[in-house]
mmCIF file of C-alpha atoms and ligand atoms in Angstrom:
data_model
loop_
_atom_site.group_PDB
_atom_site.id
_atom_site.type_symbol
_atom_site.label_atom_id
_atom_site.label_comp_id
_atom_site.label_asym_id
_atom_site.label_seq_id
_atom_site.Cartn_x
_atom_site.Cartn_y
_atom_site.Cartn_z
ATOM 1 C CA MET A 1 -8.235 -34.059 -30.341
ATOM 2 C CA PHE A 2 -9.569 -30.666 -29.433
ATOM 3 C CA LEU A 3 -9.928 -27.066 -30.526
ATOM 4 C CA VAL A 4 -8.603 -23.924 -28.861
ATOM 5 C CA GLY A 5 -10.267 -20.593 -29.639
ATOM 6 C CA LEU A 6 -8.000 -17.550 -29.522
ATOM 7 C CA THR A 7 -9.381 -14.028 -29.593
ATOM 8 C CA GLY A 8 -8.779 -10.487 -28.344
ATOM 9 C CA GLY A 9 -9.420 -6.900 -29.331
ATOM 10 C CA ILE A 10 -8.193 -4.840 -32.248
ATOM 11 C CA ALA A 11 -4.386 -4.467 -31.987
ATOM 12 C CA SER A 12 -4.308 -6.309 -28.647
ATOM 13 C CA GLY A 13 -1.589 -8.653 -29.962
ATOM 14 C CA LYS A 14 -3.329 -11.739 -31.403
ATOM 15 C CA SER A 15 -0.956 -11.990 -34.385
ATOM 16 C CA THR A 16 2.039 -11.557 -32.079
ATOM 17 C CA VAL A 17 0.850 -14.408 -29.832
ATOM 18 C CA VAL A 18 -0.085 -16.606 -32.824
ATOM 19 C CA ALA A 19 3.418 -16.191 -34.280
ATOM 20 C CA LEU A 20 4.925 -17.372 -30.970
ATOM 21 C CA LEU A 21 2.580 -20.385 -30.814
ATOM 22 C CA GLN A 22 3.487 -21.305 -34.407
ATOM 23 C CA GLU A 23 7.195 -21.094 -33.498
ATOM 24 C CA LEU A 24 6.424 -23.645 -30.767
ATOM 25 C CA GLY A 25 4.971 -25.948 -33.437
ATOM 26 C CA CYS A 26 1.246 -25.314 -32.905
ATOM 27 C CA ALA A 27 -1.273 -25.613 -35.732
ATOM 28 C CA VAL A 28 -3.133 -22.318 -36.126
ATOM 29 C CA ILE A 29 -5.996 -21.394 -38.442
ATOM 30 C CA ASP A 30 -6.662 -17.690 -39.050
ATOM 31 C CA ALA A 31 -10.387 -16.965 -39.521
ATOM 32 C CA ASP A 32 -9.658 -13.595 -41.164
ATOM 33 C CA VAL A 33 -7.526 -15.237 -43.862
ATOM 34 C CA ILE A 34 -10.319 -17.731 -44.582
ATOM 35 C CA ALA A 35 -12.928 -14.951 -44.644
ATOM 36 C CA ARG A 36 -10.848 -13.182 -47.320
ATOM 37 C CA GLN A 37 -10.352 -16.405 -49.325
ATOM 38 C CA VAL A 38 -14.031 -17.344 -49.590
ATOM 39 C CA VAL A 39 -14.938 -14.093 -51.343
ATOM 40 C CA GLN A 40 -12.320 -14.630 -54.070
ATOM 41 C CA PRO A 41 -13.784 -15.050 -57.593
ATOM 42 C CA TYR A 42 -13.329 -18.821 -57.709
ATOM 43 C CA PHE A 43 -15.433 -19.432 -54.586
ATOM 44 C CA GLN A 44 -19.198 -20.051 -54.541
ATOM 45 C CA ALA A 45 -19.834 -17.157 -52.129
ATOM 46 C CA TYR A 46 -18.423 -14.702 -54.682
ATOM 47 C CA ARG A 47 -21.188 -15.373 -57.220
ATOM 48 C CA ARG A 48 -23.882 -15.098 -54.585
ATOM 49 C CA ILE A 49 -22.472 -11.806 -53.233
ATOM 50 C CA VAL A 50 -22.337 -10.253 -56.720
ATOM 51 C CA HIS A 51 -25.871 -11.522 -57.384
ATOM 52 C CA SER A 52 -27.180 -10.027 -54.107
ATOM 53 C CA PHE A 53 -25.210 -6.762 -53.940
ATOM 54 C CA GLY A 54 -24.773 -5.967 -57.644
ATOM 55 C CA PRO A 55 -21.678 -5.498 -59.823
ATOM 56 C CA GLU A 56 -21.086 -2.060 -58.280
ATOM 57 C CA ILE A 57 -19.327 -3.750 -55.334
ATOM 58 C CA LEU A 58 -16.624 -5.073 -57.685
ATOM 59 C CA LEU A 59 -13.207 -3.587 -58.298
ATOM 60 C CA GLU A 60 -11.929 -3.252 -61.864
ATOM 61 C CA SER A 61 -9.926 -6.431 -61.311
ATOM 62 C CA GLY A 62 -13.221 -8.314 -60.758
ATOM 63 C CA GLU A 63 -12.461 -8.845 -57.081
ATOM 64 C CA ILE A 64 -14.920 -7.776 -54.405
ATOM 65 C CA ASN A 65 -14.331 -4.285 -53.077
ATOM 66 C CA ARG A 66 -14.214 -5.185 -49.394
ATOM 67 C CA GLU A 67 -14.232 -1.541 -48.326
ATOM 68 C CA ALA A 68 -17.392 -0.766 -50.342
ATOM 69 C CA LEU A 69 -19.068 -3.891 -49.006
ATOM 70 C CA GLY A 70 -17.941 -2.977 -45.476
ATOM 71 C CA ASN A 71 -19.549 0.458 -45.800
ATOM 72 C CA ILE A 72 -22.856 -1.057 -46.984
ATOM 73 C CA ILE A 73 -23.111 -3.574 -44.158
ATOM 74 C CA PHE A 74 -21.954 -1.073 -41.533
ATOM 75 C CA SER A 75 -25.008 1.134 -42.128
ATOM 76 C CA GLN A 76 -27.571 -1.568 -43.065
ATOM 77 C CA PRO A 77 -27.967 -4.418 -40.555
ATOM 78 C CA GLU A 78 -30.231 -6.459 -42.878
ATOM 79 C CA LYS A 79 -27.499 -6.373 -45.552
ATOM 80 C CA ARG A 80 -24.971 -7.504 -42.958
ATOM 81 C CA GLN A 81 -27.234 -10.438 -42.146
ATOM 82 C CA LEU A 82 -27.531 -11.270 -45.833
ATOM 83 C CA LEU A 83 -23.757 -11.178 -46.324
ATOM 84 C CA ASN A 84 -23.203 -13.316 -43.221
ATOM 85 C CA SER A 85 -25.751 -15.869 -44.443
ATOM 86 C CA ILE A 86 -23.716 -16.185 -47.658
ATOM 87 C CA THR A 87 -20.197 -16.177 -46.239
ATOM 88 C CA HIS A 88 -20.493 -17.909 -42.852
ATOM 89 C CA PRO A 89 -21.369 -21.406 -44.166
ATOM 90 C CA GLU A 90 -18.461 -21.161 -46.649
ATOM 91 C CA ILE A 91 -16.070 -19.996 -43.926
ATOM 92 C CA GLN A 92 -17.192 -22.822 -41.634
ATOM 93 C CA LYS A 93 -16.774 -25.431 -44.389
ATOM 94 C CA LYS A 94 -13.265 -24.235 -45.203
ATOM 95 C CA MET A 95 -12.298 -24.066 -41.537
ATOM 96 C CA LEU A 96 -13.555 -27.582 -40.973
ATOM 97 C CA LYS A 97 -11.493 -28.821 -43.935
ATOM 98 C CA GLU A 98 -8.360 -27.180 -42.512
ATOM 99 C CA ILE A 99 -9.032 -28.562 -39.023
ATOM 100 C CA LEU A 100 -9.392 -32.073 -40.455
ATOM 101 C CA LYS A 101 -6.200 -31.598 -42.479
ATOM 102 C CA TYR A 102 -4.242 -30.819 -39.295
ATOM 103 C CA PHE A 103 -5.767 -33.753 -37.412
ATOM 104 C CA VAL A 104 -4.899 -36.089 -40.302
ATOM 105 C CA LEU A 105 -1.342 -34.731 -40.143
ATOM 106 C CA GLY A 106 -1.204 -35.865 -36.515
ATOM 107 C CA TYR A 107 -1.764 -32.619 -34.600
ATOM 108 C CA ARG A 108 -3.688 -33.331 -31.402
ATOM 109 C CA TYR A 109 -5.124 -29.835 -31.090
ATOM 110 C CA VAL A 110 -5.720 -26.912 -33.416
ATOM 111 C CA ILE A 111 -5.817 -23.244 -32.424
ATOM 112 C CA LEU A 112 -8.432 -21.119 -34.166
ATOM 113 C CA ASP A 113 -7.665 -17.394 -34.300
ATOM 114 C CA ILE A 114 -11.154 -15.881 -34.428
ATOM 115 C CA PRO A 115 -11.558 -12.150 -33.676
ATOM 116 C CA LEU A 116 -15.342 -12.527 -33.146
ATOM 117 C CA LEU A 117 -15.181 -15.816 -31.212
ATOM 118 C CA PHE A 118 -17.288 -14.742 -28.228
ATOM 119 C CA GLU A 119 -19.828 -13.018 -30.464
ATOM 120 C CA SER A 120 -20.881 -16.514 -31.604
ATOM 121 C CA LYS A 121 -22.215 -18.917 -28.948
ATOM 122 C CA MET A 122 -22.159 -21.701 -31.511
ATOM 123 C CA LEU A 123 -18.422 -21.298 -32.152
ATOM 124 C CA THR A 124 -17.545 -20.993 -28.462
ATOM 125 C CA ARG A 125 -19.282 -24.324 -27.746
ATOM 126 C CA PHE A 126 -16.762 -26.191 -29.927
ATOM 127 C CA MET A 127 -13.710 -24.921 -28.008
ATOM 128 C CA LYS A 128 -12.120 -26.969 -25.236
ATOM 129 C CA HIS A 129 -10.104 -23.896 -24.225
ATOM 130 C CA THR A 130 -10.555 -20.209 -24.958
ATOM 131 C CA VAL A 131 -7.671 -17.726 -24.870
ATOM 132 C CA VAL A 132 -7.949 -13.942 -24.823
ATOM 133 C CA VAL A 133 -5.013 -11.734 -25.736
ATOM 134 C CA TYR A 134 -5.520 -8.737 -23.477
ATOM 135 C CA CYS A 135 -3.831 -5.349 -23.594
ATOM 136 C CA ASP A 136 -4.129 -2.352 -21.271
ATOM 137 C CA PRO A 137 -6.575 0.135 -22.935
ATOM 138 C CA GLN A 138 -4.028 2.981 -23.170
ATOM 139 C CA VAL A 139 -1.372 0.685 -24.658
ATOM 140 C CA GLN A 140 -3.924 -0.776 -27.080
ATOM 141 C CA LEU A 141 -4.924 2.720 -28.201
ATOM 142 C CA SER A 142 -1.369 3.882 -28.788
ATOM 143 C CA ARG A 143 -0.358 0.652 -30.609
ATOM 144 C CA LEU A 144 -3.420 0.900 -32.835
ATOM 145 C CA MET A 145 -2.773 4.581 -33.634
ATOM 146 C CA GLN A 146 0.846 3.818 -34.445
ATOM 147 C CA ARG A 147 0.246 0.656 -36.491
ATOM 148 C CA ASN A 148 -2.651 2.019 -38.575
ATOM 149 C CA GLY A 149 -1.614 5.681 -38.652
ATOM 150 C CA LEU A 150 -4.897 6.753 -37.015
ATOM 151 C CA THR A 151 -5.839 9.777 -34.938
ATOM 152 C CA GLN A 152 -6.924 9.128 -31.358
ATOM 153 C CA THR A 153 -10.606 9.670 -32.296
ATOM 154 C CA GLU A 154 -10.399 7.227 -35.222
ATOM 155 C CA ALA A 155 -8.660 4.597 -33.121
ATOM 156 C CA GLU A 156 -11.145 4.973 -30.252
ATOM 157 C CA ALA A 157 -14.070 4.579 -32.670
ATOM 158 C CA ARG A 158 -12.637 1.226 -33.824
ATOM 159 C CA ILE A 159 -12.043 0.022 -30.275
ATOM 160 C CA PHE A 160 -15.521 1.083 -29.071
ATOM 161 C CA ALA A 161 -17.201 -0.689 -32.011
ATOM 162 C CA GLN A 162 -16.050 -4.028 -30.540
ATOM 163 C CA MET A 163 -17.174 -6.090 -27.548
ATOM 164 C CA PRO A 164 -15.211 -4.615 -24.590
ATOM 165 C CA LEU A 165 -11.921 -6.447 -24.067
ATOM 166 C CA ALA A 166 -12.605 -6.681 -20.305
ATOM 167 C CA GLN A 167 -15.798 -8.618 -21.097
ATOM 168 C CA LYS A 168 -13.824 -11.061 -23.275
ATOM 169 C CA VAL A 169 -11.336 -11.548 -20.408
ATOM 170 C CA ASN A 170 -14.236 -12.574 -18.143
ATOM 171 C CA LEU A 171 -15.338 -15.203 -20.662
ATOM 172 C CA ALA A 172 -11.867 -16.699 -21.256
ATOM 173 C CA ASP A 173 -10.235 -19.808 -19.784
ATOM 174 C CA HIS A 174 -6.739 -18.337 -20.337
ATOM 175 C CA VAL A 175 -5.587 -14.712 -20.591
ATOM 176 C CA ILE A 176 -2.328 -13.512 -22.122
ATOM 177 C CA ASP A 177 -1.588 -9.955 -20.971
ATOM 178 C CA ASN A 178 0.307 -8.337 -23.842
ATOM 179 C CA SER A 179 0.583 -4.886 -22.224
ATOM 180 C CA GLY A 180 4.274 -5.361 -21.473
ATOM 181 C CA ASP A 181 7.281 -6.082 -23.653
ATOM 182 C CA ALA A 182 7.766 -9.002 -26.033
ATOM 183 C CA GLU A 183 9.681 -11.003 -23.412
ATOM 184 C CA ALA A 184 6.838 -10.767 -20.865
ATOM 185 C CA THR A 185 4.355 -11.982 -23.475
ATOM 186 C CA LYS A 186 6.620 -14.821 -24.557
ATOM 187 C CA LYS A 187 6.806 -16.136 -20.963
ATOM 188 C CA GLN A 188 3.006 -16.291 -20.781
ATOM 189 C CA VAL A 189 2.756 -17.975 -24.178
ATOM 190 C CA LEU A 190 5.237 -20.646 -23.067
ATOM 191 C CA LYS A 191 3.089 -21.262 -19.969
ATOM 192 C CA LEU A 192 -0.073 -21.500 -22.097
ATOM 193 C CA HIS A 193 1.675 -23.925 -24.459
ATOM 194 C CA THR A 194 2.662 -26.146 -21.512
ATOM 195 C CA GLU A 195 -0.920 -26.104 -20.243
ATOM 196 C CA LEU A 196 -2.283 -27.078 -23.652
ATOM 197 C CA GLU A 197 0.279 -29.858 -23.991
ATOM 198 C CA ASN A 198 -0.540 -31.099 -20.473
ATOM 199 C CA SER A 199 -4.231 -31.172 -21.222
ATOM 200 C CA LEU A 200 -3.348 -33.740 -23.899
ATOM 201 C CA GLU A 201 -2.070 -36.044 -21.192
ATOM 202 C CA TYR A 202 -5.454 -35.997 -19.476
ATOM 203 C CA LEU A 203 -6.996 -37.104 -22.740
ATOM 204 C CA VAL A 204 -4.600 -40.046 -23.070
ATOM 205 C CA VAL A 205 -5.102 -41.278 -19.464
HETATM 206 P P1 ATP B 301 -5.586 -6.937 -35.308
HETATM 207 O O1 ATP B 301 -6.548 -7.979 -34.892
HETATM 208 O O2 ATP B 301 -6.110 -5.554 -35.170
HETATM 209 O O3 ATP B 301 -4.949 -7.202 -36.636
HETATM 210 P P2 ATP B 301 -3.688 -8.033 -33.385
HETATM 211 O O4 ATP B 301 -4.510 -8.302 -32.163
HETATM 212 O O5 ATP B 301 -3.308 -9.195 -34.222
HETATM 213 O O6 ATP B 301 -4.345 -6.913 -34.250
HETATM 214 P P3 ATP B 301 -0.896 -7.313 -33.408
HETATM 215 O O7 ATP B 301 -0.904 -6.958 -34.860
HETATM 216 O O8 ATP B 301 -0.209 -8.546 -32.969
HETATM 217 O O9 ATP B 301 -2.380 -7.269 -32.848
HETATM 218 O O10 ATP B 301 -0.287 -6.106 -32.551
HETATM 219 C C1 ATP B 301 -0.728 -4.767 -32.743
HETATM 220 C C2 ATP B 301 0.479 -3.844 -32.862
HETATM 221 O O11 ATP B 301 1.166 -3.780 -31.633
HETATM 222 C C3 ATP B 301 1.499 -4.288 -33.912
HETATM 223 O O12 ATP B 301 2.034 -3.150 -34.534
HETATM 224 C C4 ATP B 301 2.568 -4.994 -33.075
HETATM 225 O O13 ATP B 301 3.844 -4.938 -33.673
HETATM 226 C C5 ATP B 301 2.513 -4.218 -31.774
HETATM 227 N N1 ATP B 301 2.786 -5.062 -30.600
HETATM 228 C C6 ATP B 301 2.189 -6.230 -30.291
HETATM 229 N N2 ATP B 301 2.659 -6.723 -29.143
HETATM 230 C C7 ATP B 301 3.590 -5.852 -28.695
HETATM 231 C C8 ATP B 301 4.437 -5.798 -27.526
HETATM 232 N N3 ATP B 301 4.384 -6.732 -26.585
HETATM 233 N N4 ATP B 301 5.266 -4.742 -27.406
HETATM 234 C C9 ATP B 301 5.282 -3.771 -28.347
HETATM 235 N N5 ATP B 301 4.539 -3.739 -29.454
HETATM 236 C C10 ATP B 301 3.681 -4.766 -29.627
#
């Protein structure tokens, strides 16, 4: 049994590649979905966030205003650290539960879709394979502008706030180049799937 870490840049095509892998029957866990779940009112992290950041970060519905919280941590690194110290252990616990669930169901490997995979040495250590979904910078910019309705300056600011995609490519075991059309990406995903399946055979031998 092993873990595969999948990452990329903003709008580089992670969701597109994940959907193809799921069609092929792969088990995939989305770290962003878990990060949103653990700050819901019925989770322990919720109470601690409200206690630390005050009720002013709540929406009228009682849910956490993620945008307001995002603005606070963007400008105050010590607040970001505080938020991470509350949410990260909860995210890790929930991820571990989901990983175990898939292994109990008989999956031999689980793919973890983690946008900030390479930003955490600890996380990277647990991965048998790492995959980066790459996209040519110009294509990435235009897809991001189109998908999010952003100006070029806004889109560039979001791209530049991340670890450069080229640096992630250098750290990866496998690269899917999603600069082309859907068919070109699908071919590469099929090849990756075969490689992952074959690496199971080595485990059995
Ligand atoms: P984020 O992490 O920012 O949510 P992502 O890495 O998951 O993004 P996607 O949402 O898969 O990226 O793709 C970004 C945008 O580009 C989407 O609008 C998607 O429909 C489009 N897109 C992805 N791959 C292709 C492709 N090969 N050809 C054309 N459009 C594409």
